[in-house]
Short mmCIF file of N, CA, C and O and ligand atoms in Angstrom, two decimals:
data_model
loop_
_atom_site.label_atom_id
_atom_site.label_comp_id
_atom_site.label_asym_id
_atom_site.label_seq_id
_atom_site.Cartn_x
_atom_site.Cartn_y
_atom_site.Cartn_z
N MET A 6 55.65 64.08 94.05
CA MET A 6 54.33 64.38 94.12
C MET A 6 53.49 63.60 92.73
O MET A 6 54.30 62.78 92.17
N PRO A 7 52.08 63.17 93.24
CA PRO A 7 51.45 62.78 92.20
C PRO A 7 51.10 62.81 91.62
O PRO A 7 51.69 63.78 90.97
N VAL A 8 50.55 61.61 90.36
CA VAL A 8 50.87 62.06 88.68
C VAL A 8 49.67 63.00 88.99
O VAL A 8 48.51 61.83 89.27
N GLN A 9 49.60 63.42 88.02
CA GLN A 9 48.08 63.88 87.87
C GLN A 9 47.35 63.43 86.77
O GLN A 9 47.83 63.66 85.62
N ILE A 10 46.08 62.59 86.58
CA ILE A 10 45.95 63.27 84.99
C ILE A 10 44.91 64.04 85.00
O ILE A 10 44.48 64.54 85.69
N ARG A 11 45.01 64.57 84.01
CA ARG A 11 44.99 65.69 83.36
C ARG A 11 43.78 65.01 82.18
O ARG A 11 44.19 64.73 80.91
N ARG A 12 42.29 65.67 82.41
CA ARG A 12 41.86 65.00 81.82
C ARG A 12 40.51 65.87 80.99
O ARG A 12 39.76 66.88 81.83
N PRO A 13 40.92 66.59 79.77
CA PRO A 13 39.75 67.19 78.96
C PRO A 13 37.75 66.85 79.32
O PRO A 13 37.92 65.86 80.01
N ASP A 14 37.40 68.03 79.86
CA ASP A 14 35.92 67.48 80.17
C ASP A 14 34.93 67.69 78.92
O ASP A 14 33.60 67.90 78.50
N ARG A 15 35.90 68.67 77.33
CA ARG A 15 34.88 68.59 76.45
C ARG A 15 36.14 68.40 75.85
O ARG A 15 37.14 68.72 75.30
N ARG A 16 34.92 68.33 74.99
CA ARG A 16 36.08 67.73 72.95
C ARG A 16 35.46 68.40 72.03
O ARG A 16 34.19 68.13 71.49
N GLU A 17 35.91 69.09 71.04
CA GLU A 17 35.07 69.39 69.46
C GLU A 17 35.13 69.01 68.52
O GLU A 17 37.24 68.93 68.15
N CYS A 18 34.69 67.82 67.40
CA CYS A 18 35.73 68.08 66.46
C CYS A 18 35.76 68.79 65.31
O CYS A 18 34.76 69.80 64.82
N GLU A 19 37.28 68.80 64.46
CA GLU A 19 37.54 70.09 64.12
C GLU A 19 36.67 69.74 62.79
O GLU A 19 36.97 70.92 62.23
N ARG A 20 36.34 68.44 62.35
CA ARG A 20 35.84 68.49 61.24
C ARG A 20 34.15 68.78 61.20
O ARG A 20 33.86 69.12 60.31
N CYS A 21 32.83 68.44 62.16
CA CYS A 21 31.88 68.59 61.70
C CYS A 21 31.21 68.98 62.96
O CYS A 21 30.28 69.36 62.69
N GLY A 22 31.65 69.01 63.81
CA GLY A 22 31.50 70.63 64.73
C GLY A 22 31.08 69.24 66.02
O GLY A 22 30.10 70.64 66.57
N ARG A 23 31.34 68.40 65.66
CA ARG A 23 30.64 67.27 66.95
C ARG A 23 31.15 67.63 68.33
O ARG A 23 32.14 68.08 68.38
N VAL A 24 30.40 68.22 69.03
CA VAL A 24 30.70 68.70 70.72
C VAL A 24 30.13 67.27 72.18
O VAL A 24 29.22 66.56 71.55
N GLU A 25 31.37 66.75 71.95
CA GLU A 25 31.28 65.61 73.47
C GLU A 25 31.41 66.01 75.02
O GLU A 25 32.96 66.60 74.94
N ARG A 26 31.22 66.18 75.52
CA ARG A 26 31.65 66.31 77.36
C ARG A 26 32.35 64.95 77.86
O ARG A 26 30.99 63.69 77.34
N TRP A 27 32.95 64.59 78.31
CA TRP A 27 32.99 63.97 79.69
C TRP A 27 31.73 63.32 80.71
O TRP A 27 31.88 64.51 81.69
N ASN A 28 31.34 61.95 80.56
CA ASN A 28 30.51 61.79 81.70
C ASN A 28 31.24 61.20 83.02
O ASN A 28 31.35 60.17 82.77
N GLU A 29 30.86 61.36 84.25
CA GLU A 29 32.27 60.83 85.11
C GLU A 29 31.52 59.50 85.59
O GLU A 29 32.23 58.11 85.41
N ALA A 30 29.83 59.66 85.11
CA ALA A 30 28.95 58.25 85.78
C ALA A 30 29.57 57.32 85.05
O ALA A 30 29.65 56.44 85.50
N ALA A 31 29.27 57.70 83.57
CA ALA A 31 29.84 56.73 82.90
C ALA A 31 30.78 56.02 82.12
O ALA A 31 31.37 55.79 81.78
N ASP A 32 31.74 56.99 82.69
CA ASP A 32 33.50 56.82 82.61
C ASP A 32 33.78 57.20 80.86
O ASP A 32 34.32 56.15 80.40
N ALA A 33 32.94 57.57 80.45
CA ALA A 33 33.04 57.76 78.94
C ALA A 33 31.77 59.59 77.84
O ALA A 33 31.78 60.18 79.23
N TRP A 34 32.65 59.01 76.44
CA TRP A 34 32.11 60.38 76.54
C TRP A 34 30.74 60.17 76.14
O TRP A 34 29.84 59.08 75.46
N ARG A 35 30.31 61.64 76.19
CA ARG A 35 28.57 61.37 75.83
C ARG A 35 28.37 63.04 75.13
O ARG A 35 28.73 64.09 75.19
N VAL A 36 27.80 62.88 73.53
CA VAL A 36 27.68 63.47 72.48
C VAL A 36 26.63 64.92 73.34
O VAL A 36 26.02 64.67 74.23
N ASP A 37 27.63 65.95 73.54
CA ASP A 37 26.65 67.12 73.65
C ASP A 37 25.95 68.17 73.42
O ASP A 37 26.14 68.66 71.88
N GLY A 38 24.25 67.99 73.37
CA GLY A 38 23.72 68.39 72.37
C GLY A 38 22.94 67.94 70.86
O GLY A 38 22.61 68.39 70.20
N GLY A 39 23.98 66.60 70.84
CA GLY A 39 23.83 66.40 68.97
C GLY A 39 24.69 66.99 68.25
O GLY A 39 25.60 67.64 68.90
N GLY A 40 24.36 66.85 67.01
CA GLY A 40 24.32 67.55 66.10
C GLY A 40 25.99 66.37 65.59
O GLY A 40 26.61 65.81 65.91
N GLY A 41 26.93 66.92 64.74
CA GLY A 41 27.96 66.29 64.25
C GLY A 41 27.25 65.50 62.55
O GLY A 41 26.26 65.21 62.54
N ASP A 42 28.56 64.89 62.10
CA ASP A 42 28.38 63.57 61.23
C ASP A 42 28.46 62.38 61.99
O ASP A 42 29.82 62.02 62.32
N VAL A 43 28.02 61.32 62.31
CA VAL A 43 27.81 60.02 62.46
C VAL A 43 29.05 59.70 62.08
O VAL A 43 29.53 58.46 62.46
N PHE A 44 29.26 59.51 60.27
CA PHE A 44 30.00 59.28 59.77
C PHE A 44 31.94 59.79 59.36
O PHE A 44 32.51 59.49 59.38
N CYS A 45 31.47 61.17 60.28
CA CYS A 45 32.97 61.71 60.06
C CYS A 45 33.74 60.92 61.08
O CYS A 45 33.56 60.49 61.93
N ILE A 46 35.31 60.80 60.98
CA ILE A 46 35.84 60.47 61.11
C ILE A 46 36.81 61.19 62.38
O ILE A 46 37.41 62.07 61.70
N HIS A 47 36.31 61.17 63.19
CA HIS A 47 36.89 62.57 63.76
C HIS A 47 37.20 63.28 64.44
O HIS A 47 38.54 62.85 65.17
N GLU A 48 38.12 64.53 63.94
CA GLU A 48 39.72 64.87 64.79
C GLU A 48 39.21 66.50 65.47
O GLU A 48 39.38 67.28 65.61
N TRP A 49 39.35 65.79 66.87
CA TRP A 49 39.04 65.90 68.43
C TRP A 49 39.93 67.34 68.52
O TRP A 49 41.44 67.03 68.40
N ASP A 50 39.16 68.64 68.95
CA ASP A 50 41.11 69.45 68.54
C ASP A 50 41.22 68.81 70.16
O ASP A 50 42.22 70.12 70.91
N ILE A 51 41.15 68.00 70.92
CA ILE A 51 42.23 68.29 72.18
C ILE A 51 43.62 67.37 71.41
O ILE A 51 44.63 67.16 72.44
N ASN A 52 43.25 66.49 70.09
CA ASN A 52 44.40 65.35 70.10
C ASN A 52 45.99 66.48 69.80
O ASN A 52 46.44 67.73 69.51
N GLY A 53 47.06 65.62 69.99
CA GLY A 53 48.68 66.24 69.79
C GLY A 53 48.76 67.40 71.01
O GLY A 53 49.84 67.25 72.05
N ALA A 54 47.83 68.06 70.76
CA ALA A 54 48.66 69.71 72.04
C ALA A 54 47.99 68.87 73.85
O ALA A 54 49.03 69.40 74.50
N PHE A 55 47.06 68.14 73.41
CA PHE A 55 46.57 67.32 74.90
C PHE A 55 47.73 66.57 75.61
O PHE A 55 47.87 64.98 75.29
N LEU A 56 48.18 66.46 76.68
CA LEU A 56 49.14 65.37 77.37
C LEU A 56 48.15 64.63 78.17
O LEU A 56 47.63 65.61 79.33
N PRO A 57 48.50 63.89 78.64
CA PRO A 57 47.05 62.56 79.62
C PRO A 57 48.27 62.99 81.12
O PRO A 57 47.02 63.14 82.11
N PHE A 58 49.29 63.19 80.98
CA PHE A 58 49.85 62.85 82.45
C PHE A 58 50.62 64.15 82.90
O PHE A 58 51.55 64.75 81.96
N GLU A 59 50.77 64.45 84.00
CA GLU A 59 51.50 65.42 84.28
C GLU A 59 53.30 65.14 84.27
O GLU A 59 53.16 64.14 85.12
N GLY A 60 54.13 66.14 84.33
CA GLY A 60 55.52 65.52 84.50
C GLY A 60 56.39 64.41 83.94
O GLY A 60 56.82 63.41 84.13
N THR A 61 55.88 64.01 82.29
CA THR A 61 56.50 63.26 81.15
C THR A 61 56.89 63.98 80.73
O THR A 61 56.86 62.38 79.09
N GLU A 62 57.34 64.88 80.30
CA GLU A 62 58.28 65.51 79.21
C GLU A 62 59.13 64.83 78.84
O GLU A 62 59.49 64.79 77.89
N ASP A 63 59.67 64.90 79.85
CA ASP A 63 61.31 63.86 79.57
C ASP A 63 60.46 62.61 79.71
O ASP A 63 62.40 62.16 78.88
ZN1 LIG B 18 33.96 64.95 63.64
#
């Protein structure tokens, strides 16, 4: 079975509330609706628990 790349299409900063969405065309995160603190060292809610690849638990 091929490796599936699991990529969230949305992430939110747990510190300042900034929300970003994945832009497929730009292949980059883009701010969704503005807001947040530009000086914040963003703590994304997908950190830690998110596994970028399927089947890599071992
Ligand atoms: Zn932030």
